[in-house]
Coordinates of C-alpha atoms in Angstrom, one line a residue:
M953 CA -30.8 -12.7 -19.7
L954 CA -28.0 -10.3 -19.7
H955 CA -24.7 -11.8 -19.6
I956 CA -22.5 -9.3 -17.9
G957 CA -19.1 -9.0 -16.0
C958 CA -16.1 -7.0 -15.4
H959 CA -12.5 -7.1 -15.9
L960 CA -10.8 -9.1 -12.8
S961 CA -7.1 -9.8 -11.6
S962 CA -6.0 -13.1 -12.1
A963 CA -3.3 -13.0 -8.9
K964 CA -5.3 -15.3 -6.9
G965 CA -6.3 -17.9 -9.6
F966 CA -9.0 -19.0 -11.7
A967 CA -11.5 -20.3 -9.2
A968 CA -11.1 -17.2 -7.0
M969 CA -11.9 -15.0 -10.2
G970 CA -15.1 -17.2 -10.6
R971 CA -16.1 -16.6 -6.8
Q972 CA -15.2 -13.0 -7.3
A973 CA -17.5 -12.6 -10.2
M974 CA -20.4 -14.1 -8.6
A975 CA -19.9 -11.9 -5.5
L976 CA -20.3 -9.1 -7.9
G977 CA -23.2 -10.2 -9.6
A978 CA -21.7 -11.3 -12.6
D979 CA -21.9 -14.3 -14.8
T980 CA -18.9 -13.7 -17.2
F981 CA -15.3 -11.9 -16.6
Q982 CA -12.3 -10.9 -18.4
F983 CA -8.6 -11.3 -17.2
F984 CA -5.2 -10.8 -18.4
T985 CA -3.4 -14.2 -19.6
R986 CA -0.2 -12.2 -17.8
N987 CA 1.3 -9.1 -16.9
P988 CA -0.3 -6.7 -19.4
R989 CA 2.5 -4.6 -19.8
G990 CA 5.3 -7.4 -19.6
S991 CA 5.6 -11.0 -20.8
R992 CA 5.7 -13.0 -17.6
A993 CA 3.0 -15.6 -17.0
K994 CA 2.4 -17.4 -13.7
P995 CA 2.9 -21.3 -13.7
L996 CA -0.3 -23.0 -14.8
D997 CA -2.1 -24.7 -11.8
A998 CA -4.2 -27.4 -13.7
A999 CA -6.3 -28.2 -10.6
D1000 CA -7.2 -24.5 -10.2
A1001 CA -8.3 -24.3 -13.8
E1002 CA -10.4 -27.5 -13.3
A1003 CA -12.3 -25.9 -10.3
L1004 CA -13.0 -22.9 -12.6
T1005 CA -14.3 -24.9 -15.5
V1006 CA -16.5 -26.7 -12.9
L1007 CA -17.7 -23.6 -11.3
L1008 CA -18.6 -21.7 -14.8
R1009 CA -20.7 -24.8 -15.7
E1010 CA -22.5 -25.2 -12.3
N1011 CA -23.4 -21.7 -12.4
G1012 CA -24.4 -21.2 -15.8
F1013 CA -21.8 -18.6 -16.9
A1014 CA -21.4 -17.3 -20.4
P1015 CA -17.9 -17.7 -21.8
V1016 CA -15.1 -15.7 -20.1
I1017 CA -12.6 -13.6 -21.9
A1018 CA -8.7 -13.9 -21.6
H1019 CA -7.5 -10.8 -22.9
A1020 CA -3.8 -11.0 -24.4
P1021 CA -1.2 -8.5 -22.8
Y1022 CA -0.6 -5.0 -24.4
T1023 CA 2.9 -5.8 -25.4
L1024 CA 1.7 -8.2 -28.1
N1025 CA 2.0 -6.6 -31.6
L1026 CA 1.9 -9.4 -34.3
C1027 CA 2.4 -6.6 -37.0
G1028 CA 5.5 -5.0 -35.2
Q1029 CA 8.2 -3.4 -37.4
T1030 CA 10.9 -6.1 -36.2
E1031 CA 10.8 -9.8 -36.4
E1032 CA 11.9 -9.7 -32.9
N1033 CA 8.8 -8.3 -31.8
R1034 CA 6.3 -10.3 -34.1
S1035 CA 8.2 -13.7 -32.9
F1036 CA 7.7 -12.7 -29.1
A1037 CA 4.1 -11.8 -29.9
R1038 CA 3.4 -15.3 -31.7
E1039 CA 5.5 -17.2 -28.9
T1040 CA 3.4 -15.8 -26.4
M1041 CA -0.1 -15.9 -27.8
A1042 CA 0.6 -19.7 -29.0
D1043 CA 1.5 -20.2 -25.2
D1044 CA -1.6 -18.5 -24.0
L1045 CA -3.6 -20.4 -26.4
S1046 CA -2.3 -23.6 -25.0
R1047 CA -3.0 -22.6 -21.3
M1048 CA -6.6 -21.7 -22.2
E1049 CA -7.4 -25.5 -23.3
H1050 CA -7.3 -26.0 -19.5
I1051 CA -10.6 -24.0 -19.5
P1052 CA -12.1 -25.3 -22.7
G1053 CA -14.6 -23.3 -24.7
Q1054 CA -13.7 -20.0 -23.5
L1055 CA -12.5 -16.7 -25.6
Y1056 CA -9.4 -15.1 -26.1
N1057 CA -9.2 -11.5 -27.0
F1058 CA -6.4 -9.4 -28.6
H1059 CA -5.7 -6.1 -30.1
P1060 CA -4.7 -6.7 -33.6
G1061 CA -1.6 -4.7 -33.4
S1062 CA 0.1 -1.4 -34.8
H1063 CA 1.7 -1.3 -38.2
V1064 CA 4.2 1.4 -37.1
G1065 CA 4.7 2.8 -40.5
Q1066 CA 4.5 -0.2 -42.8
G1067 CA 1.1 0.6 -43.9
T1068 CA -2.3 -0.9 -43.0
E1069 CA -2.1 -3.6 -45.8
A1070 CA 1.3 -4.8 -44.5
G1071 CA 0.1 -4.9 -41.1
I1072 CA -3.0 -7.0 -42.0
A1073 CA -0.8 -9.4 -44.1
L1074 CA 1.4 -10.0 -40.9
I1075 CA -1.4 -10.4 -38.4
A1076 CA -3.0 -13.0 -40.6
Q1077 CA 0.3 -14.8 -41.5
A1078 CA 0.8 -15.1 -37.4
M1079 CA -2.9 -16.6 -36.9
N1080 CA -2.0 -19.0 -39.7
E1081 CA 1.1 -20.1 -37.6
I1082 CA -0.6 -19.9 -34.2
L1083 CA -4.2 -21.5 -34.6
R1084 CA -4.6 -25.3 -34.2
P1085 CA -7.5 -27.4 -35.7
E1086 CA -8.1 -29.1 -32.2
Q1087 CA -8.5 -25.8 -30.2
T1088 CA -11.6 -25.1 -28.3
T1089 CA -10.7 -21.3 -27.6
T1090 CA -12.1 -18.7 -30.0
V1091 CA -9.8 -16.0 -30.7
L1092 CA -11.4 -12.6 -31.0
L1093 CA -10.0 -9.7 -32.9
E1094 CA -11.0 -6.4 -30.8
T1095 CA -12.5 -3.2 -32.8
M1096 CA -10.1 -0.5 -32.3
A1097 CA -10.5 3.4 -32.1
G1098 CA -8.1 3.6 -35.0
K1099 CA -5.5 6.0 -33.1
G1100 CA -2.0 6.2 -34.6
S1101 CA -1.1 3.1 -36.8
E1102 CA -3.5 0.9 -35.3
V1103 CA -5.1 -1.9 -37.4
G1104 CA -8.6 -2.6 -37.0
G1105 CA -10.5 0.8 -36.5
R1106 CA -12.6 -0.1 -39.5
F1107 CA -14.7 -3.2 -39.9
E1108 CA -13.1 -3.8 -43.4
E1109 CA -9.7 -4.4 -41.9
L1110 CA -10.8 -7.0 -39.5
R1111 CA -12.6 -8.6 -42.6
E1112 CA -9.4 -8.7 -44.6
I1113 CA -7.8 -10.4 -41.6
L1114 CA -10.4 -13.0 -41.2
D1115 CA -10.5 -13.5 -44.9
R1116 CA -6.8 -14.6 -45.0
V1117 CA -6.8 -16.9 -41.8
N1118 CA -7.1 -20.5 -42.8
L1119 CA -8.8 -21.7 -39.8
S1120 CA -11.0 -18.5 -39.5
E1121 CA -13.9 -20.7 -38.0
K1122 CA -11.4 -20.5 -34.9
M1123 CA -11.8 -16.7 -34.9
G1124 CA -14.4 -13.9 -34.1
V1125 CA -14.7 -10.2 -33.0
C1126 CA -15.1 -8.5 -29.9
L1127 CA -16.8 -5.2 -30.3
D1128 CA -16.0 -2.4 -27.8
T1129 CA -18.5 0.4 -27.5
C1130 CA -15.7 3.3 -26.6
H1131 CA -13.5 2.2 -29.5
V1132 CA -16.2 2.0 -32.3
S1133 CA -17.6 5.2 -31.1
D1134 CA -14.1 6.8 -30.9
A1135 CA -13.5 5.3 -34.5
G1136 CA -16.4 7.3 -35.8
Y1137 CA -19.4 4.4 -35.7
D1138 CA -22.5 6.2 -34.7
I1139 CA -23.6 3.8 -31.8
V1140 CA -25.3 6.6 -30.1
G1141 CA -27.5 7.9 -32.8
D1142 CA -28.0 4.7 -35.2
L1143 CA -26.9 1.4 -33.5
D1144 CA -29.0 -0.4 -36.0
G1145 CA -27.3 1.1 -38.9
V1146 CA -23.8 0.3 -37.2
L1147 CA -24.8 -3.2 -36.8
T1148 CA -25.9 -3.6 -40.1
E1149 CA -22.7 -2.3 -41.6
F1150 CA -21.1 -4.8 -39.1
D1151 CA -23.1 -7.6 -40.6
R1152 CA -22.4 -6.7 -44.0
V1153 CA -18.8 -6.3 -43.6
I1154 CA -18.0 -9.1 -41.3
G1155 CA -21.2 -10.7 -40.3
L1156 CA -22.9 -10.9 -37.1
R1157 CA -22.1 -14.6 -36.7
R1158 CA -18.5 -13.5 -36.0
L1159 CA -19.6 -11.4 -32.9
K1160 CA -18.7 -13.2 -30.0
A1161 CA -18.5 -10.8 -27.1
I1162 CA -19.1 -7.0 -26.2
H1163 CA -16.7 -4.8 -24.2
L1164 CA -19.3 -2.1 -22.5
N1165 CA -17.4 1.0 -22.1
D1166 CA -18.6 4.9 -21.9
S1167 CA -15.9 7.0 -23.7
K1168 CA -14.3 10.2 -22.6
N1169 CA -14.0 11.6 -26.0
A1170 CA -16.6 12.6 -28.6
P1171 CA -17.3 10.3 -31.6
G1172 CA -14.7 10.0 -34.1
S1173 CA -11.7 11.3 -31.7
R1174 CA -9.8 8.2 -32.4
K1175 CA -8.4 8.4 -28.9
D1176 CA -9.4 5.5 -26.7
R1177 CA -10.1 6.6 -23.5
H1178 CA -12.8 4.7 -21.5
E1179 CA -15.3 6.3 -18.9
C1180 CA -17.6 5.0 -16.5
I1181 CA -21.2 4.0 -17.7
G1182 CA -23.3 7.0 -18.3
A1183 CA -20.3 9.6 -17.4
G1184 CA -19.2 9.9 -20.9
E1185 CA -20.1 10.7 -24.5
I1186 CA -21.8 7.7 -25.4
G1187 CA -24.2 7.9 -22.3
L1188 CA -26.4 5.6 -20.4
E1189 CA -29.4 5.6 -22.9
A1190 CA -27.2 4.6 -25.7
L1191 CA -25.5 1.8 -23.8
A1192 CA -29.1 0.7 -22.6
R1193 CA -29.8 0.3 -26.2
V1194 CA -26.7 -1.9 -26.7
V1195 CA -27.4 -4.4 -24.0
N1196 CA -31.1 -4.8 -25.2
H1197 CA -30.6 -5.2 -28.8
P1198 CA -31.8 -8.5 -29.9
A1199 CA -28.8 -9.1 -32.2
L1200 CA -26.4 -8.7 -29.1
R1201 CA -28.2 -9.4 -26.1
S1202 CA -27.2 -13.3 -25.7
L1203 CA -23.6 -12.4 -26.0
P1204 CA -21.1 -12.0 -23.1
F1205 CA -20.9 -8.3 -22.0
C1206 CA -17.4 -7.0 -20.1
L1207 CA -17.0 -3.8 -18.5
E1208 CA -13.5 -2.3 -18.7
T1209 CA -14.6 0.9 -17.3
P1210 CA -11.9 2.9 -14.8
N1211 CA -13.6 1.3 -11.6
E1212 CA -12.6 -0.5 -8.5
L1213 CA -14.7 -3.8 -7.7
P1214 CA -17.7 -1.6 -5.9
G1215 CA -18.0 0.5 -9.0
Y1216 CA -18.1 -2.7 -11.1
R1217 CA -20.9 -4.1 -8.8
A1218 CA -22.8 -0.9 -9.2
E1219 CA -22.6 -1.0 -12.9
I1220 CA -23.4 -4.6 -13.1
E1221 CA -26.7 -3.9 -11.2
L1222 CA -27.3 -0.8 -13.1
M1223 CA -27.1 -2.4 -16.5
R1224 CA -29.2 -5.6 -15.2
G1225 CA -31.9 -3.0 -14.2
L1226 CA -32.0 -1.5 -17.7
V1227 CA -32.7 -4.8 -19.2
R1228 CA -36.2 -5.2 -20.8
E1229 CA -37.4 -8.7 -20.5

């Protein structure tokens, strides 16, 4: 069974997102924990969170993905920026415990000239301050396209972070198809080879979710511009191989394509129709 969904607005609350996902034919979804370009979060409605927890359980949802705001940079150049990121992520993870057992995804960050090794060290240090033994949420490092000073464009960089985190069992990886293609991994011509490399460097047991996106740019462009399914440089045939790959097909897939809800509904239906039972 293909577990697939899309990015939804959290403006109307947790349970409303669950109902909207079901109306789209989805059995997972992603949402921002707060304003993606800011820092504010709405007050938590515990009853609404409990209603979503019940809906997910009763309707056989795969884990849903909370996405950290883009403003977080755990390896920023100033302690002020890093402190803001740590405090925001810690607050997000505290809130996530109201919908236990889900996923929390974040962009590792940009080292802004400090160097990749310094960025990796700062990210791992932050995770060691934030993670708690009792938490049920799994925190995901997202594979990145490698633009600018981004950390996470190579599998080895993610592995280095994981190796330095004390509670690494609380962490995993989210693979973004647009990002890995833009980073130079040949998921179009050699998906098996890419996953073998991922397994060798990180371990497939660490892979917890897939962002299913086409790319506006050629492989290796290091640009990170998502495209609708089948309309970009990855293409429908290659993305069909992704959702059908035996190492991936049990994972939650989330669309982050440039769509409104009708477009998401069509893409969910399209990808479900390409699944080989």
